[in-house]
Each structure stands twice: as C-alpha cells, then as structure tokens.
Amino acid sequence: MTSERVVTERSERWAATMEGHVAAATTGIRFAHGDRSPAVGPVTAGGRDEREALEEAVLAPGATRAGGAGRRARPEEPDPRRTCFERDRDRILHSSAFRRLAGKTQVFIFPEDHQRTRLTHALEVAQVATAIASACHLNVALTEAIALGHDCGHGPGGHASEDALSPFVVGGYDHAVWGADVVMTRLNLCHETLDGIRNHSWSRPAPTTPEGEAVSWADRIAYVCHDWEDAISAGIVTPDMLPTAVVERCGTTRSRQLGTFIGAVIDTARTHGQIGMDEATGEALAQFRAANYDCVYMRPASVAQALTVTRILRALVEFFADRPNLIPEVRDEGGVAAGSDAALHAAVTYVAGMTDRFACETAVGRLGWDPADLPRSVGTT
C-alpha cells in the first residue's frame, strides 16, 4: 500500500526558503529574507575579551565579573565569543535535566494546559531575576544561568520528592544541593553558578554573589505569585482569600504583585547597596507565602497526594537499588553490585531525574502499581 504525497502551497513556500536568499549586489552573504535585511552597523564588542571589558565598565562595584574560561572543577579553554557565565547559561538551557522540568510538578501533578510546571517556573524566575539584575547593574548572564538551573535537582512530584528521597541520602535530599553537586556535575559549570544554585533556597547559607541573592528573591517572588494564580484557576482559592495587608500593598493581580515585589528589591539595592526588600513589602511577601502554604500546599488533598508520591518514589528507589543494571546509565558503564552504596546512589539519581508521568508509568510497569492509586491532577508540594 502506498500513500500519495500531497504538496500544499504552504509546504512549497516553506521548501522554497531552504537555501535562504543571496542579494544580487552582495558577494558571499546569504540572507534569511529576500527583501532588504536591517543593517547592524560596525560591530566592535563581539568577542569575549571586549565583552569582559564592557562588564568592567558598566557593572556595579560588587557585581560578579566574568573571567576567561571561569573557575571550573575541570579546566577548559575560554570560549572566543561567550563569557564563562554565558557558556554556563547555554549549557543549562540545552541540558536534558532542564528539559525534563517540563514534566515535573510545580504545584499540580499532571498540570492542565495553563498551569505551571517546573520548567515554566524556572523561566519566570529567570525573567524576575533578570529584571532585578539589569536594573541593579549585576551580571545578567550569571543571573540567568543560576535562575534557569536552580530547580534542576527537583525530583518528580514537587517538594514531596525531597521527603521521599531523604532516607536514602546522607544528610537528607535537598534539591538545591543535589542539583549543584549531582545533576550539574557533567556540565562543569563555574563555581559562582553552582554556588547560586546550591544556595538559592532561603534555608541554605547565603550565596556568595549578589546575582545568586537576586535569584533567591526572584524564586520566592515568582512562585508566590504564580502558585496563587494557578490555585485560583483551579478553584482552590479566590482572590479575596489573600490577607488584607497583601491586597493593600500589592493588589490582587499577578502583574501588580510582581511589579511591587520586583520594584521593592530594586529600590532597596539602589538605596542601601544590598539585595533585599523594605520591611512593609517584605511582610506582605511573607503573608502571601503563608496564604499559599495554608490554603494550597497544605490542604488535605495536597497532603494526601504528597504521601502517595512519597510511597511511589521510595518503592522505585528500593526496586532499582536492588536491580541497578536496569538503570540505562549504569548498564552502559559496566554495572554495579546490587544493594551497594553505588547502586543506591544510582537509583536515587535515576528516580530523582524522572518526570512525574515516567515515574508513575514505571511504578505501574515495574512494580505492578494499580493505576487507580496514582496521583491525579491535584495540587501537591
């Protein structure tokens, strides 16, 4: 049986652009469009050396400067065009760990079309952090790298994965530490980038750079605002459930809330030279977070879902620790002994890297888990 190839007008137009366009009066230049392309003008700061010199001239005194290949665990040659932090940002953006965030819980397991995932959360954190960094003359590339990578250590099911995986990790499982020290190891990122990822959580020591501190604030600002918006769309809360102090300070729309909190961080940096927030706005952010905690994260349905996630992930770790050679990377590297410390570490790494859906499918396929007992699209944390 053969199928007839149908060539539409649209596909013909698309195919006609395969080679781009060569201007009649130009030799050796190919353009994307057939009409006149906008001119850039003389480019004088395209190389890394020039860009580093520009940073030195325009960044705030305490901002982090890029330098050559950067401080990395494994020495590298500098990139001729990108600064070391731009290189880090690009490595994170193209990593499989970053892509898998699209399938990992922010608040809702198996989110609906307009609800956040860990990936969209990371992108919103990067936007908030970049807004702060740009206004405060910080290193934007470093800020973006930390923001995009800050949650790559999260397991499936949101923060429930930390409770689930902690018994198998000395000192407990912390997504920030795990992301910097395990997930990102192969990327050989700069010390400053890893430090910002490792210490972005407020329960951790302060980051050593102002860019890392900016991401810490951006993370909280972003999730407080968008988690509440998602909960409203899910029918879990209503706008009038926000504390009065929050409404009076930053309103009920995400746009105004973000503007208020971002502006407060920028104003504080400009006035005091520190990344922080004035007391009144900081209190509003704290009350906003508490409202999320009480009404969304700790609601009975969310707690029940978290317990289900914990059971699934622990069972998966125990299964793969006893059968480590079922883990693709372990098998490809020659295998390890079942039940060994190496097997347990590999099992935690494998399970932590799973998306929500893959973890649930694996529980059904490998453990015989009843699909009726899997989590549904309900908020968890």
PDB file of N, CA, C and O in Angstrom, residues 41-79:
ATOM      1  N   GLY A  41      25.435  47.737  11.453  1.00  0.00           N
ATOM      2  CA  GLY A  41      26.436  48.774  11.645  1.00  0.00           C
ATOM      3  C   GLY A  41      27.730  48.150  12.123  1.00  0.00           C
ATOM      4  O   GLY A  41      27.810  46.931  12.348  1.00  0.00           O
ATOM      5  N   PRO A  42      28.769  48.924  12.351  1.00  0.00           N
ATOM      6  CA  PRO A  42      30.054  48.372  12.815  1.00  0.00           C
ATOM      7  C   PRO A  42      29.892  47.657  14.164  1.00  0.00           C
ATOM      8  O   PRO A  42      29.289  48.196  15.085  1.00  0.00           O
ATOM      9  N   VAL A  43      30.390  46.438  14.253  1.00  0.00           N
ATOM     10  CA  VAL A  43      30.329  45.664  15.491  1.00  0.00           C
ATOM     11  C   VAL A  43      31.709  45.710  16.140  1.00  0.00           C
ATOM     12  O   VAL A  43      32.694  45.248  15.564  1.00  0.00           O
ATOM     13  N   THR A  44      31.776  46.268  17.334  1.00  0.00           N
ATOM     14  CA  THR A  44      33.081  46.453  17.984  1.00  0.00           C
ATOM     15  C   THR A  44      33.235  45.636  19.260  1.00  0.00           C
ATOM     16  O   THR A  44      34.314  45.605  19.835  1.00  0.00           O
ATOM     17  N   ALA A  45      32.152  44.985  19.747  1.00  0.00           N
ATOM     18  CA  ALA A  45      32.248  44.257  21.022  1.00  0.00           C
ATOM     19  C   ALA A  45      31.698  42.849  20.880  1.00  0.00           C
ATOM     20  O   ALA A  45      30.926  42.387  21.688  1.00  0.00           O
ATOM     21  N   GLY A  46      32.092  42.159  19.809  1.00  0.00           N
ATOM     22  CA  GLY A  46      31.548  40.837  19.586  1.00  0.00           C
ATOM     23  C   GLY A  46      32.312  39.727  20.278  1.00  0.00           C
ATOM     24  O   GLY A  46      31.763  38.665  20.539  1.00  0.00           O
ATOM     25  N   GLY A  47      33.584  39.931  20.578  1.00  0.00           N
ATOM     26  CA  GLY A  47      34.390  38.895  21.186  1.00  0.00           C
ATOM     27  C   GLY A  47      34.292  38.893  22.692  1.00  0.00           C
ATOM     28  O   GLY A  47      33.832  39.852  23.312  1.00  0.00           O
ATOM     29  N   ARG A  48      34.748  37.789  23.290  1.00  0.00           N
ATOM     30  CA  ARG A  48      34.672  37.664  24.745  1.00  0.00           C
ATOM     31  C   ARG A  48      35.514  38.724  25.456  1.00  0.00           C
ATOM     32  O   ARG A  48      35.075  39.314  26.452  1.00  0.00           O
ATOM     33  N   ASP A  49      36.699  38.990  24.966  1.00  0.00           N
ATOM     34  CA  ASP A  49      37.568  39.983  25.611  1.00  0.00           C
ATOM     35  C   ASP A  49      36.886  41.349  25.677  1.00  0.00           C
ATOM     36  O   ASP A  49      36.918  42.022  26.708  1.00  0.00           O
ATOM     37  N   GLU A  50      36.281  41.745  24.569  1.00  0.00           N
ATOM     38  CA  GLU A  50      35.600  43.035  24.546  1.00  0.00           C
ATOM     39  C   GLU A  50      34.403  43.053  25.490  1.00  0.00           C
ATOM     40  O   GLU A  50      34.131  44.059  26.146  1.00  0.00           O
ATOM     41  N   ARG A  51      33.700  41.944  25.559  1.00  0.00           N
ATOM     42  CA  ARG A  51      32.525  41.877  26.426  1.00  0.00           C
ATOM     43  C   ARG A  51      32.927  41.928  27.891  1.00  0.00           C
ATOM     44  O   ARG A  51      32.271  42.550  28.718  1.00  0.00           O
ATOM     45  N   GLU A  52      34.040  41.265  28.222  1.00  0.00           N
ATOM     46  CA  GLU A  52      34.518  41.326  29.603  1.00  0.00           C
ATOM     47  C   GLU A  52      34.937  42.745  29.970  1.00  0.00           C
ATOM     48  O   GLU A  52      34.682  43.204  31.097  1.00  0.00           O
ATOM     49  N   ALA A  53      35.544  43.439  29.020  1.00  0.00           N
ATOM     50  CA  ALA A  53      35.935  44.833  29.270  1.00  0.00           C
ATOM     51  C   ALA A  53      34.702  45.708  29.458  1.00  0.00           C
ATOM     52  O   ALA A  53      34.686  46.618  30.302  1.00  0.00           O
ATOM     53  N   LEU A  54      33.655  45.418  28.708  1.00  0.00           N
ATOM     54  CA  LEU A  54      32.418  46.178  28.841  1.00  0.00           C
ATOM     55  C   LEU A  54      31.781  45.937  30.206  1.00  0.00           C
ATOM     56  O   LEU A  54      31.277  46.871  30.836  1.00  0.00           O
ATOM     57  N   GLU A  55      31.824  44.680  30.668  1.00  0.00           N
ATOM     58  CA  GLU A  55      31.309  44.382  32.008  1.00  0.00           C
ATOM     59  C   GLU A  55      32.042  45.206  33.066  1.00  0.00           C
ATOM     60  O   GLU A  55      31.428  45.754  33.985  1.00  0.00           O
ATOM     61  N   GLU A  56      33.323  45.271  32.931  1.00  0.00           N
ATOM     62  CA  GLU A  56      34.123  46.007  33.905  1.00  0.00           C
ATOM     63  C   GLU A  56      33.702  47.469  33.957  1.00  0.00           C
ATOM     64  O   GLU A  56      33.718  48.104  35.024  1.00  0.00           O
ATOM     65  N   ALA A  57      33.282  47.991  32.833  1.00  0.00           N
ATOM     66  CA  ALA A  57      32.925  49.402  32.759  1.00  0.00           C
ATOM     67  C   ALA A  57      31.522  49.692  33.268  1.00  0.00           C
ATOM     68  O   ALA A  57      31.270  50.758  33.831  1.00  0.00           O
ATOM     69  N   VAL A  58      30.576  48.756  33.060  1.00  0.00           N
ATOM     70  CA  VAL A  58      29.167  49.089  33.322  1.00  0.00           C
ATOM     71  C   VAL A  58      28.579  48.405  34.553  1.00  0.00           C
ATOM     72  O   VAL A  58      27.549  48.868  35.069  1.00  0.00           O
ATOM     73  N   LEU A  59      29.169  47.336  35.046  1.00  0.00           N
ATOM     74  CA  LEU A  59      28.576  46.622  36.175  1.00  0.00           C
ATOM     75  C   LEU A  59      28.819  47.363  37.486  1.00  0.00           C
ATOM     76  O   LEU A  59      29.780  48.113  37.637  1.00  0.00           O
ATOM     77  N   ALA A  60      27.930  47.113  38.446  1.00  0.00           N
ATOM     78  CA  ALA A  60      28.061  47.703  39.775  1.00  0.00           C
ATOM     79  C   ALA A  60      29.347  47.194  40.437  1.00  0.00           C
ATOM     80  O   ALA A  60      29.856  46.113  40.085  1.00  0.00           O
ATOM     81  N   PRO A  61      29.886  47.941  41.393  1.00  0.00           N
ATOM     82  CA  PRO A  61      31.158  47.535  42.023  1.00  0.00           C
ATOM     83  C   PRO A  61      31.149  46.117  42.581  1.00  0.00           C
ATOM     84  O   PRO A  61      32.144  45.395  42.464  1.00  0.00           O
ATOM     85  N   GLY A  62      30.040  45.699  43.174  1.00  0.00           N
ATOM     86  CA  GLY A  62      30.003  44.370  43.777  1.00  0.00           C
ATOM     87  C   GLY A  62      29.515  43.271  42.862  1.00  0.00           C
ATOM     88  O   GLY A  62      29.456  42.103  43.264  1.00  0.00           O
ATOM     89  N   ALA A  63      29.148  43.623  41.630  1.00  0.00           N
ATOM     90  CA  ALA A  63      28.670  42.615  40.685  1.00  0.00           C
ATOM     91  C   ALA A  63      29.806  41.663  40.304  1.00  0.00           C
ATOM     92  O   ALA A  63      30.981  41.993  40.399  1.00  0.00           O
ATOM     93  N   THR A  64      29.442  40.472  39.855  1.00  0.00           N
ATOM     94  CA  THR A  64      30.423  39.449  39.512  1.00  0.00           C
ATOM     95  C   THR A  64      30.895  39.620  38.080  1.00  0.00           C
ATOM     96  O   THR A  64      30.080  39.682  37.159  1.00  0.00           O
ATOM     97  N   ARG A  65      32.187  39.688  37.898  1.00  0.00           N
ATOM     98  CA  ARG A  65      32.771  39.803  36.564  1.00  0.00           C
ATOM     99  C   ARG A  65      33.119  38.431  36.010  1.00  0.00           C
ATOM    100  O   ARG A  65      33.595  37.566  36.740  1.00  0.00           O
ATOM    101  N   ALA A  66      32.880  38.261  34.716  1.00  0.00           N
ATOM    102  CA  ALA A  66      33.335  37.050  34.039  1.00  0.00           C
ATOM    103  C   ALA A  66      34.830  37.145  33.800  1.00  0.00           C
ATOM    104  O   ALA A  66      35.370  38.236  33.620  1.00  0.00           O
ATOM    105  N   GLY A  67      35.497  35.998  33.777  1.00  0.00           N
ATOM    106  CA  GLY A  67      36.933  35.997  33.544  1.00  0.00           C
ATOM    107  C   GLY A  67      37.383  34.756  32.802  1.00  0.00           C
ATOM    108  O   GLY A  67      37.383  33.666  33.371  1.00  0.00           O
ATOM    109  N   GLY A  68      37.714  34.896  31.543  1.00  0.00           N
ATOM    110  CA  GLY A  68      38.248  33.779  30.764  1.00  0.00           C
ATOM    111  C   GLY A  68      37.309  32.593  30.737  1.00  0.00           C
ATOM    112  O   GLY A  68      36.108  32.720  30.498  1.00  0.00           O
ATOM    113  N   ALA A  69      37.854  31.420  31.003  1.00  0.00           N
ATOM    114  CA  ALA A  69      37.049  30.197  30.993  1.00  0.00           C
ATOM    115  C   ALA A  69      36.257  30.032  32.281  1.00  0.00           C
ATOM    116  O   ALA A  69      35.387  29.158  32.365  1.00  0.00           O
ATOM    117  N   GLY A  70      36.538  30.844  33.306  1.00  0.00           N
ATOM    118  CA  GLY A  70      35.830  30.731  34.575  1.00  0.00           C
ATOM    119  C   GLY A  70      36.459  29.709  35.498  1.00  0.00           C
ATOM    120  O   GLY A  70      37.316  28.906  35.096  1.00  0.00           O
ATOM    121  N   ARG A  71      36.042  29.772  36.757  1.00  0.00           N
ATOM    122  CA  ARG A  71      36.541  28.820  37.758  1.00  0.00           C
ATOM    123  C   ARG A  71      35.714  27.548  37.699  1.00  0.00           C
ATOM    124  O   ARG A  71      34.572  27.511  38.136  1.00  0.00           O
ATOM    125  N   ARG A  72      36.287  26.499  37.138  1.00  0.00           N
ATOM    126  CA  ARG A  72      35.578  25.235  36.937  1.00  0.00           C
ATOM    127  C   ARG A  72      36.350  24.087  37.571  1.00  0.00           C
ATOM    128  O   ARG A  72      37.579  24.153  37.714  1.00  0.00           O
ATOM    129  N   ALA A  73      35.644  23.026  37.928  1.00  0.00           N
ATOM    130  CA  ALA A  73      36.302  21.866  38.525  1.00  0.00           C
ATOM    131  C   ALA A  73      37.286  21.238  37.558  1.00  0.00           C
ATOM    132  O   ALA A  73      38.362  20.773  37.944  1.00  0.00           O
ATOM    133  N   ARG A  74      36.935  21.248  36.284  1.00  0.00           N
ATOM    134  CA  ARG A  74      37.820  20.723  35.250  1.00  0.00           C
ATOM    135  C   ARG A  74      38.191  21.878  34.324  1.00  0.00           C
ATOM    136  O   ARG A  74      37.315  22.452  33.658  1.00  0.00           O
ATOM    137  N   PRO A  75      39.463  22.246  34.273  1.00  0.00           N
ATOM    138  CA  PRO A  75      39.884  23.406  33.466  1.00  0.00           C
ATOM    139  C   PRO A  75      39.478  23.258  32.005  1.00  0.00           C
ATOM    140  O   PRO A  75      39.487  22.153  31.445  1.00  0.00           O
ATOM    141  N   GLU A  76      39.122  24.383  31.389  1.00  0.00           N
ATOM    142  CA  GLU A  76      38.745  24.423  29.985  1.00  0.00           C
ATOM    143  C   GLU A  76      39.413  25.620  29.317  1.00  0.00           C
ATOM    144  O   GLU A  76      39.852  26.548  29.996  1.00  0.00           O
ATOM    145  N   GLU A  77      39.432  25.590  28.001  1.00  0.00           N
ATOM    146  CA  GLU A  77      39.873  26.753  27.246  1.00  0.00           C
ATOM    147  C   GLU A  77      38.725  27.765  27.189  1.00  0.00           C
ATOM    148  O   GLU A  77      37.562  27.376  27.083  1.00  0.00           O
ATOM    149  N   PRO A  78      39.014  29.048  27.248  1.00  0.00           N
ATOM    150  CA  PRO A  78      37.950  30.052  27.137  1.00  0.00           C
ATOM    151  C   PRO A  78      37.248  29.968  25.789  1.00  0.00           C
ATOM    152  O   PRO A  78      37.850  29.578  24.786  1.00  0.00           O
ATOM    153  N   ASP A  79      35.973  30.323  25.777  1.00  0.00           N
ATOM    154  CA  ASP A  79      35.240  30.420  24.524  1.00  0.00           C
ATOM    155  C   ASP A  79      35.610  31.743  23.845  1.00  0.00           C
ATOM    156  O   ASP A  79      35.715  32.772  24.516  1.00  0.00           O
TER     157      ASP A  79
END
